[in-house]
């Protein structure tokens, strides 16, 4: 392989990048590569998704509209369901789902993508896995699949790992602002991967191996998950003692060192925090037989939160001589985080599911979501009218999108339960 040749094509922007998977991860990096001056081929098996992108429509939740407009405007992007474009690529990125099923990692999408890459890959190309996964996946799972196509890693093609670090809905950081951690199977792979990402982001941080890069991503999200569990349990303890957890967190956050502010809520959701730590605990038990006790405990605490929210709702209704059964409950926000149209692992949906199972009459409003599936039944979103708000026995603020006029909701509603402290202490409002 001529490493300098591919680095030269990156330097003069004549390189081609193929991105397998056009969800918010794959599309975001594809847009960044096009903006950097590279030719980009976006590949996905979802035909309707590809058709929408090819028509210039942003049909992927979590991708910044300005980034999409800039990337499309370059004219350097094409979208297809056909994988043969891989053969023309100098860089091939794998941005495919890595979910957890029955508490075990499901790497079937990585394996299938690896086989496809191996079938079309040209000698000398660099393959980079961006999907979050456990240490060893790049070398032990992806590499053998690619090599079934006849090329050998480190001899005929380069291989590296660099996890995405996008925070959907966060407008404070652009794609370029977020440093990239890169690890390759050998120095050549790492060097070319660094050269590629240096065109896309301001800072590239190399590590010694794919495994180190894979572990770094798990640490990032496990750190968040454990600290969220800490404040979630704090919220329960404070409630029992008649103390506001929000006041306590605000007070602790005045310390200028040694404390980072995390906030409680109805649970954790999304594609990362509820999922990634499971890879860590699963691998530890598989490879060493040792439980990762802190992570497992934190996961259990966070999993309790939807039930805890429902118990708080029941307490509030009980104070008004009402039962959950038969009560009209309006849920505001069902996505996993504010201002993002993503339902994956949404704690708000789990809260709604538990309320429905207790025979509450639940309606919801979310500007991003039209319908939610609950135990096989489709709940359709409702228009947020004053009549809907006033008719509810309780309004539960579960995901406070910025589009909500919560002050007006408080004026019209009888009782409001604020699971995110989006409103704060006010007459008629009970805060988690």
Short mmCIF file of C-alpha atoms in Angstrom, two decimals:
data_model
loop_
_atom_site.label_atom_id
_atom_site.label_comp_id
_atom_site.label_asym_id
_atom_site.label_seq_id
_atom_site.Cartn_x
_atom_site.Cartn_y
_atom_site.Cartn_z
CA UNK A 1 0.00 0.00 0.00
CA UNK A 2 1.14 3.51 -0.77
CA UNK A 3 0.12 5.43 2.34
CA UNK A 4 1.58 8.69 1.07
CA UNK A 5 -0.55 8.41 -2.06
CA UNK A 6 -3.83 8.30 -0.17
CA UNK A 7 -2.65 11.06 2.18
CA UNK A 8 -1.84 13.10 -0.91
CA UNK A 9 -5.36 12.64 -2.29
CA UNK A 10 -6.74 13.78 1.05
CA UNK A 11 -4.46 16.81 1.01
CA UNK A 12 -5.47 17.91 -2.48
CA UNK A 13 -9.14 16.98 -1.85
CA UNK A 14 -9.27 14.48 -4.72
CA UNK A 15 -10.19 11.58 -2.39
CA UNK A 16 -13.60 9.91 -2.38
CA UNK A 17 -15.39 8.94 0.84
CA UNK A 18 -18.11 6.28 1.05
CA UNK A 19 -20.30 6.44 4.16
CA UNK A 20 -22.32 3.32 4.93
CA UNK A 21 -25.36 4.24 7.01
CA UNK A 22 -27.15 7.56 6.61
CA UNK A 23 -28.64 8.00 10.03
CA UNK A 24 -27.70 11.10 11.97
CA UNK A 25 -24.15 9.78 12.54
CA UNK A 26 -23.41 8.80 8.95
CA UNK A 27 -25.12 11.79 7.39
CA UNK A 28 -23.36 14.23 9.72
CA UNK A 29 -19.89 12.96 8.86
CA UNK A 30 -20.80 12.76 5.17
CA UNK A 31 -21.84 16.41 5.22
CA UNK A 32 -18.63 17.38 7.00
CA UNK A 33 -16.53 15.51 4.43
CA UNK A 34 -18.30 17.23 1.55
CA UNK A 35 -17.83 20.61 3.20
CA UNK A 36 -14.11 19.76 3.53
CA UNK A 37 -13.90 19.39 -0.25
CA UNK A 38 -14.10 15.61 -0.63
CA UNK A 39 -16.40 13.69 -2.92
CA UNK A 40 -18.92 11.75 -0.83
CA UNK A 41 -21.13 8.76 -1.53
CA UNK A 42 -23.84 8.20 1.09
CA UNK A 43 -25.05 4.59 1.17
CA UNK A 44 -28.07 3.17 2.99
CA UNK A 45 -30.48 0.29 2.43
CA UNK A 46 -33.48 2.48 3.31
CA UNK A 47 -34.77 3.51 -0.10
CA UNK A 48 -37.20 6.19 1.12
CA UNK A 49 -34.43 7.74 3.22
CA UNK A 50 -32.04 7.85 0.27
CA UNK A 51 -34.71 9.29 -2.02
CA UNK A 52 -35.43 12.04 0.48
CA UNK A 53 -31.76 12.95 0.84
CA UNK A 54 -31.23 12.83 -2.92
CA UNK A 55 -34.13 15.28 -3.29
CA UNK A 56 -32.39 17.64 -0.89
CA UNK A 57 -34.77 17.05 2.01
CA UNK A 58 -33.49 16.67 5.56
CA UNK A 59 -35.27 13.50 6.60
CA UNK A 60 -32.89 12.49 9.39
CA UNK A 61 -33.58 13.60 12.97
CA UNK A 62 -30.66 15.02 14.92
CA UNK A 63 -28.81 16.55 11.96
CA UNK A 64 -28.30 20.31 11.99
CA UNK A 65 -30.24 22.09 9.26
CA UNK A 66 -27.41 24.52 8.54
CA UNK A 67 -24.90 21.67 8.19
CA UNK A 68 -27.25 19.85 5.82
CA UNK A 69 -27.78 22.91 3.66
CA UNK A 70 -24.04 23.61 3.46
CA UNK A 71 -23.16 20.02 2.62
CA UNK A 72 -25.80 19.66 -0.09
CA UNK A 73 -24.82 23.03 -1.57
CA UNK A 74 -21.29 21.75 -2.27
CA UNK A 75 -22.62 19.52 -5.05
CA UNK A 76 -20.14 16.86 -3.95
CA UNK A 77 -22.66 14.48 -2.40
CA UNK A 78 -24.51 11.57 -3.96
CA UNK A 79 -26.87 9.15 -2.23
CA UNK A 80 -27.57 5.57 -3.22
CA UNK A 81 -28.83 2.21 -2.00
CA UNK A 82 -26.20 0.45 -4.11
CA UNK A 83 -22.89 -0.52 -2.43
CA UNK A 84 -20.77 -0.64 -5.57
CA UNK A 85 -19.58 2.93 -4.91
CA UNK A 86 -17.38 1.46 -2.19
CA UNK A 87 -14.98 0.35 -4.90
CA UNK A 88 -14.26 3.94 -5.88
CA UNK A 89 -13.65 5.11 -2.31
CA UNK A 90 -10.34 5.93 -0.68
CA UNK A 91 -12.04 6.13 2.73
CA UNK A 92 -14.94 3.91 3.78
CA UNK A 93 -16.84 4.79 6.95
CA UNK A 94 -19.17 2.39 8.72
CA UNK A 95 -21.87 4.22 10.64
CA UNK A 96 -24.35 1.44 11.31
CA UNK A 97 -26.55 0.66 14.33
CA UNK A 98 -25.11 -1.31 17.26
CA UNK A 99 -28.12 -1.87 19.52
CA UNK A 100 -28.47 -4.05 22.59
CA UNK A 101 -30.98 -6.90 22.48
CA UNK A 102 -31.78 -8.95 25.57
CA UNK A 103 -28.83 -7.29 27.34
CA UNK A 104 -26.41 -8.49 24.65
CA UNK A 105 -24.69 -6.44 21.92
CA UNK A 106 -26.19 -6.91 18.48
CA UNK A 107 -23.39 -6.43 15.94
CA UNK A 108 -25.24 -7.95 13.01
CA UNK A 109 -25.24 -4.62 11.15
CA UNK A 110 -21.47 -4.31 11.60
CA UNK A 111 -20.96 -7.87 10.37
CA UNK A 112 -23.19 -7.39 7.33
CA UNK A 113 -21.55 -4.08 6.46
CA UNK A 114 -18.13 -5.72 6.80
CA UNK A 115 -19.07 -8.42 4.30
CA UNK A 116 -20.34 -5.77 1.87
CA UNK A 117 -17.17 -3.71 2.23
CA UNK A 118 -15.03 -6.79 1.67
CA UNK A 119 -16.89 -7.54 -1.55
CA UNK A 120 -16.24 -4.13 -3.13
CA UNK A 121 -13.22 -2.64 -1.35
CA UNK A 122 -10.27 -1.53 -3.47
CA UNK A 123 -6.69 -2.25 -2.34
CA UNK A 124 -5.07 0.58 -0.43
CA UNK A 125 -8.33 2.03 0.96
CA UNK A 126 -8.91 2.91 4.61
CA UNK A 127 -11.92 1.50 6.47
CA UNK A 128 -13.06 3.26 9.65
CA UNK A 129 -15.69 2.00 12.06
CA UNK A 130 -17.59 4.84 13.76
CA UNK A 131 -20.33 2.85 15.50
CA UNK A 132 -20.14 2.70 19.28
CA UNK A 133 -19.21 -0.76 20.49
CA UNK A 134 -17.05 -2.74 22.91
CA UNK A 135 -13.23 -2.90 22.72
CA UNK A 136 -12.04 -5.45 20.18
CA UNK A 137 -14.94 -5.11 17.74
CA UNK A 138 -12.92 -3.48 14.97
CA UNK A 139 -10.22 -6.15 14.95
CA UNK A 140 -12.14 -9.22 16.10
CA UNK A 141 -15.54 -8.74 14.45
CA UNK A 142 -15.30 -6.27 11.58
CA UNK A 143 -11.85 -7.17 10.25
CA UNK A 144 -12.52 -10.90 9.63
CA UNK A 145 -15.73 -10.00 7.76
CA UNK A 146 -13.90 -7.62 5.45
CA UNK A 147 -11.09 -10.09 4.88
CA UNK A 148 -13.57 -12.66 3.57
CA UNK A 149 -13.44 -10.57 0.39
CA UNK A 150 -9.82 -11.60 -0.15
CA UNK A 151 -7.90 -8.54 1.09
CA UNK A 152 -5.74 -8.61 4.23
CA UNK A 153 -5.85 -5.87 6.85
CA UNK A 154 -2.55 -4.06 7.27
CA UNK A 155 -1.33 -5.49 3.97
CA UNK A 156 -3.99 -4.69 1.37
CA UNK A 157 -6.15 -2.17 3.25
CA UNK A 158 -6.01 0.09 6.30
CA UNK A 159 -8.35 -0.20 9.28
CA UNK A 160 -9.14 2.18 12.14
CA UNK A 161 -11.74 3.14 14.72
CA UNK A 162 -13.07 6.60 15.58
CA UNK A 163 -16.37 6.89 17.40
CA UNK A 164 -18.87 9.60 16.64
CA UNK A 165 -19.31 12.10 19.48
CA UNK A 166 -22.30 14.08 18.26
CA UNK A 167 -24.80 15.43 20.79
CA UNK A 168 -28.11 15.78 18.89
CA UNK A 169 -29.85 19.06 19.57
CA UNK A 170 -26.73 20.68 21.02
CA UNK A 171 -26.22 23.93 19.12
CA UNK A 172 -23.21 25.03 21.17
CA UNK A 173 -20.80 22.75 19.31
CA UNK A 174 -20.52 22.22 15.57
CA UNK A 175 -19.15 19.03 14.03
CA UNK A 176 -15.73 20.65 13.65
CA UNK A 177 -15.65 21.73 17.31
CA UNK A 178 -15.73 18.19 18.68
CA UNK A 179 -12.30 16.50 18.84
CA UNK A 180 -11.88 13.07 17.28
CA UNK A 181 -10.24 10.14 19.06
CA UNK A 182 -8.57 7.87 16.49
CA UNK A 183 -6.93 4.47 16.82
CA UNK A 184 -5.69 2.22 14.02
CA UNK A 185 -4.61 -1.41 13.77
CA UNK A 186 -1.12 -0.19 12.84
CA UNK A 187 0.75 3.14 12.53
CA UNK A 188 -0.12 3.50 8.85
CA UNK A 189 -3.85 3.08 9.48
CA UNK A 190 -3.74 5.54 12.36
CA UNK A 191 -1.78 8.11 10.31
CA UNK A 192 -4.21 8.09 7.39
CA UNK A 193 -7.24 8.20 9.70
CA UNK A 194 -5.73 11.21 11.47
CA UNK A 195 -5.12 12.91 8.12
CA UNK A 196 -8.73 12.32 7.13
CA UNK A 197 -10.32 13.64 10.33
CA UNK A 198 -7.94 16.61 10.39
CA UNK A 199 -9.86 17.87 7.35
CA UNK A 200 -13.15 17.62 9.25
CA UNK A 201 -12.46 18.71 12.84
CA UNK A 202 -10.18 21.14 14.63
CA UNK A 203 -8.53 18.59 16.94
CA UNK A 204 -7.60 14.93 16.35
CA UNK A 205 -6.42 12.91 19.34
CA UNK A 206 -4.58 9.69 18.40
CA UNK A 207 -4.45 6.69 20.73
CA UNK A 208 -2.38 3.54 20.54
CA UNK A 209 -5.01 1.12 19.26
CA UNK A 210 -8.55 0.56 18.08
CA UNK A 211 -9.34 -0.97 21.47
CA UNK A 212 -8.25 2.17 23.32
CA UNK A 213 -10.42 4.33 21.06
CA UNK A 214 -13.38 2.00 21.50
CA UNK A 215 -12.98 2.04 25.30
CA UNK A 216 -12.69 5.85 25.38
CA UNK A 217 -16.15 6.20 23.82
CA UNK A 218 -17.66 3.80 26.33
CA UNK A 219 -16.06 5.72 29.19
CA UNK A 220 -17.55 9.00 27.98
CA UNK A 221 -21.12 7.73 28.02
CA UNK A 222 -20.69 5.54 31.11
CA UNK A 223 -19.44 8.61 32.98
CA UNK A 224 -22.62 10.45 32.07
CA UNK A 225 -24.86 7.51 32.89
CA UNK A 226 -23.33 6.98 36.35
CA UNK A 227 -23.59 10.66 37.27
CA UNK A 228 -27.17 10.86 36.05
CA UNK A 229 -27.94 7.87 38.25
CA UNK A 230 -26.34 9.70 41.17
CA UNK A 231 -28.62 12.72 40.84
CA UNK A 232 -31.66 10.57 40.04
CA UNK A 233 -31.23 8.74 43.33
CA UNK A 234 -30.54 12.07 45.03
CA UNK A 235 -33.91 13.30 43.74
CA UNK A 236 -35.67 10.34 45.34
CA UNK A 237 -33.84 10.81 48.67
CA UNK A 238 -34.53 14.56 48.68
CA UNK A 239 -38.22 13.99 48.00
CA UNK A 240 -38.45 11.67 51.00
CA UNK A 241 -36.85 14.37 53.16
CA UNK A 242 -38.75 17.35 51.81
CA UNK A 243 -35.69 18.92 50.18
CA UNK A 244 -35.52 20.30 46.65
CA UNK A 245 -32.86 18.35 44.70
CA UNK A 246 -32.61 21.26 42.27
CA UNK A 247 -31.70 23.65 45.08
CA UNK A 248 -29.10 21.20 46.33
CA UNK A 249 -27.56 20.77 42.86
CA UNK A 250 -27.49 24.53 42.31
CA UNK A 251 -25.71 24.97 45.63
CA UNK A 252 -23.15 22.24 44.93
CA UNK A 253 -22.49 23.68 41.47
CA UNK A 254 -21.16 26.90 43.00
CA UNK A 255 -17.95 25.03 43.80
CA UNK A 256 -15.45 26.06 41.11
CA UNK A 257 -13.67 22.70 41.03
CA UNK A 258 -14.33 19.03 41.62
CA UNK A 259 -18.05 19.11 40.72
CA UNK A 260 -19.87 18.83 37.40
CA UNK A 261 -23.56 19.61 37.16
CA UNK A 262 -25.86 16.72 36.22
CA UNK A 263 -29.65 16.87 36.44
CA UNK A 264 -32.29 14.28 37.38
CA UNK A 265 -35.26 13.41 35.20
CA UNK A 266 -37.71 10.65 34.27
CA UNK A 267 -34.88 8.35 33.12
CA UNK A 268 -32.23 8.17 30.42
CA UNK A 269 -32.83 7.70 26.72
CA UNK A 270 -31.33 7.94 23.28
CA UNK A 271 -28.90 5.74 21.41
CA UNK A 272 -25.93 6.14 23.77
CA UNK A 273 -26.38 6.47 27.52
CA UNK A 274 -28.84 3.58 28.05
CA UNK A 275 -26.96 1.36 25.58
CA UNK A 276 -23.20 1.92 25.65
CA UNK A 277 -22.51 0.99 29.30
CA UNK A 278 -24.18 -2.35 28.62
CA UNK A 279 -21.38 -3.16 26.18
CA UNK A 280 -18.90 -2.53 28.99
CA UNK A 281 -20.65 -4.72 31.57
CA UNK A 282 -21.35 -7.46 29.02
CA UNK A 283 -17.74 -7.63 27.89
CA UNK A 284 -16.37 -7.58 31.44
CA UNK A 285 -18.52 -10.54 32.43
CA UNK A 286 -17.78 -12.37 29.16
CA UNK A 287 -14.03 -11.91 29.18
CA UNK A 288 -13.17 -11.89 32.88
CA UNK A 289 -16.26 -13.08 34.73
CA UNK A 290 -16.06 -9.87 36.74
CA UNK A 291 -19.15 -7.70 37.10
CA UNK A 292 -18.81 -3.97 36.56
CA UNK A 293 -20.81 -3.30 39.69
CA UNK A 294 -20.97 0.49 39.70
CA UNK A 295 -22.22 0.60 36.13
CA UNK A 296 -24.77 -2.14 36.69
CA UNK A 297 -26.09 -0.40 39.80
CA UNK A 298 -26.31 2.93 38.00
CA UNK A 299 -28.23 1.30 35.19
CA UNK A 300 -30.68 -0.19 37.69
CA UNK A 301 -31.25 3.22 39.32
CA UNK A 302 -31.93 4.93 36.02
CA UNK A 303 -34.28 2.12 35.01
CA UNK A 304 -36.34 2.84 38.16
CA UNK A 305 -37.01 6.45 37.24
CA UNK A 306 -40.03 6.02 34.94
CA UNK A 307 -41.73 4.02 37.69
CA UNK A 308 -40.75 6.63 40.25
CA UNK A 309 -42.26 9.38 38.08
CA UNK A 310 -45.50 7.44 37.84
CA UNK A 311 -45.54 7.01 41.63
CA UNK A 312 -45.14 10.78 42.01
CA UNK A 313 -48.02 11.33 39.59
CA UNK A 314 -50.12 8.94 41.68
CA UNK A 315 -49.25 10.87 44.86
CA UNK A 316 -50.25 14.18 43.28
CA UNK A 317 -53.56 12.79 42.06
CA UNK A 318 -54.16 11.18 45.44
CA UNK A 319 -53.85 14.61 47.08
CA UNK A 320 -56.75 15.65 44.87
CA UNK A 321 -58.75 12.52 45.79
CA UNK A 322 -58.20 10.97 42.39
CA UNK A 323 -56.80 7.63 41.28
CA UNK A 324 -54.49 7.13 38.33
CA UNK A 325 -57.13 4.87 36.83
CA UNK A 326 -59.49 6.98 34.78
CA UNK A 327 -57.57 10.24 35.26
CA UNK A 328 -56.92 12.39 32.21
CA UNK A 329 -53.17 12.92 31.91
CA UNK A 330 -51.60 15.12 29.26
CA UNK A 331 -47.93 14.32 28.56
CA UNK A 332 -45.87 17.15 27.11
CA UNK A 333 -42.90 15.82 25.13
CA UNK A 334 -42.24 12.19 24.32
CA UNK A 335 -38.80 12.22 22.68
CA UNK A 336 -35.75 11.25 24.71
CA UNK A 337 -34.40 14.80 25.00
CA UNK A 338 -35.58 18.35 24.28
CA UNK A 339 -35.62 19.66 20.71
CA UNK A 340 -34.70 16.31 19.14
CA UNK A 341 -37.20 14.17 17.25
CA UNK A 342 -35.83 10.82 18.43
CA UNK A 343 -37.86 8.27 20.39
CA UNK A 344 -35.13 5.70 20.94
CA UNK A 345 -35.12 4.45 24.54
CA UNK A 346 -37.26 7.44 25.52
CA UNK A 347 -37.99 7.56 29.25
CA UNK A 348 -41.07 9.67 28.50
CA UNK A 349 -42.55 6.83 26.46
CA UNK A 350 -41.83 4.44 29.32
CA UNK A 351 -43.70 6.76 31.70
CA UNK A 352 -46.67 6.88 29.33
CA UNK A 353 -46.63 3.10 28.98
CA UNK A 354 -46.79 2.63 32.75
CA UNK A 355 -49.63 5.16 33.07
CA UNK A 356 -51.61 3.44 30.31
CA UNK A 357 -51.13 0.10 32.05
CA UNK A 358 -52.71 1.65 35.14
CA UNK A 359 -55.70 2.65 32.98
CA UNK A 360 -54.99 6.37 32.89
CA UNK A 361 -56.45 8.26 29.94
CA UNK A 362 -53.22 9.53 28.42
CA UNK A 363 -52.92 12.04 25.62
CA UNK A 364 -49.68 13.63 24.44
CA UNK A 365 -48.34 16.54 22.46
CA UNK A 366 -44.90 16.71 20.88
CA UNK A 367 -43.98 19.00 17.98
CA UNK A 368 -41.61 16.34 16.61
CA UNK A 369 -43.73 13.20 16.98
CA UNK A 370 -47.17 12.38 15.58
CA UNK A 371 -47.69 8.96 17.12
CA UNK A 372 -46.30 6.62 19.76
CA UNK A 373 -46.68 2.85 20.03
CA UNK A 374 -47.62 1.64 23.51
CA UNK A 375 -48.02 -2.10 24.03
CA UNK A 376 -49.12 -2.60 20.45
CA UNK A 377 -51.55 0.33 20.47
CA UNK A 378 -50.86 3.54 18.55
CA UNK A 379 -51.41 6.76 20.47
CA UNK A 380 -51.82 9.77 18.21
CA UNK A 381 -50.56 13.16 19.26
CA UNK A 382 -53.03 15.94 20.00
CA UNK A 383 -52.97 19.62 19.17
CA UNK A 384 -51.96 21.62 22.22
CA UNK A 385 -55.09 23.70 22.77
CA UNK A 386 -56.25 25.47 25.90
CA UNK A 387 -59.19 23.07 26.02
CA UNK A 388 -56.87 20.05 26.01
CA UNK A 389 -54.72 21.55 28.79
CA UNK A 390 -57.65 22.62 30.96
CA UNK A 391 -59.43 19.29 30.55
CA UNK A 392 -56.48 17.30 31.92
CA UNK A 393 -56.49 16.23 35.54
CA UNK A 394 -52.72 16.52 35.40
CA UNK A 395 -50.23 17.85 32.85
CA UNK A 396 -46.89 16.01 32.99
CA UNK A 397 -43.93 17.86 31.50
CA UNK A 398 -41.68 14.97 30.47
CA UNK A 399 -39.57 16.45 27.66
CA UNK A 400 -39.60 20.26 27.69
CA UNK A 401 -39.12 21.29 24.07
CA UNK A 402 -38.29 24.95 23.58
CA UNK A 403 -41.43 25.32 21.46
CA UNK A 404 -43.61 24.85 24.55
CA UNK A 405 -45.01 27.97 26.21
CA UNK A 406 -44.85 26.46 29.67
CA UNK A 407 -45.87 29.67 31.42
CA UNK A 408 -49.11 29.59 29.45
CA UNK A 409 -49.56 25.91 30.23
CA UNK A 410 -49.32 26.70 33.95
CA UNK A 411 -51.89 29.49 33.59
CA UNK A 412 -54.42 27.20 31.91
CA UNK A 413 -53.76 23.88 33.62
CA UNK A 414 -55.10 22.77 36.95
CA UNK A 415 -52.11 20.75 38.12
CA UNK A 416 -48.68 20.42 36.47
CA UNK A 417 -46.00 17.86 37.29
CA UNK A 418 -42.61 19.02 36.02
CA UNK A 419 -40.26 16.04 35.72
CA UNK A 420 -37.38 18.20 34.38
CA UNK A 421 -37.59 21.39 36.46
CA UNK A 422 -38.27 23.27 33.23
CA UNK A 423 -40.77 25.55 34.97
CA UNK A 424 -39.46 25.74 38.48
CA UNK A 425 -41.42 26.34 41.67
CA UNK A 426 -44.76 27.98 40.92
CA UNK A 427 -48.36 27.75 42.14
CA UNK A 428 -49.98 24.61 40.76
CA UNK A 429 -46.62 23.10 39.78
CA UNK A 430 -45.03 20.08 41.44
CA UNK A 431 -41.38 19.53 40.54
CA UNK A 432 -39.62 16.16 40.55
#
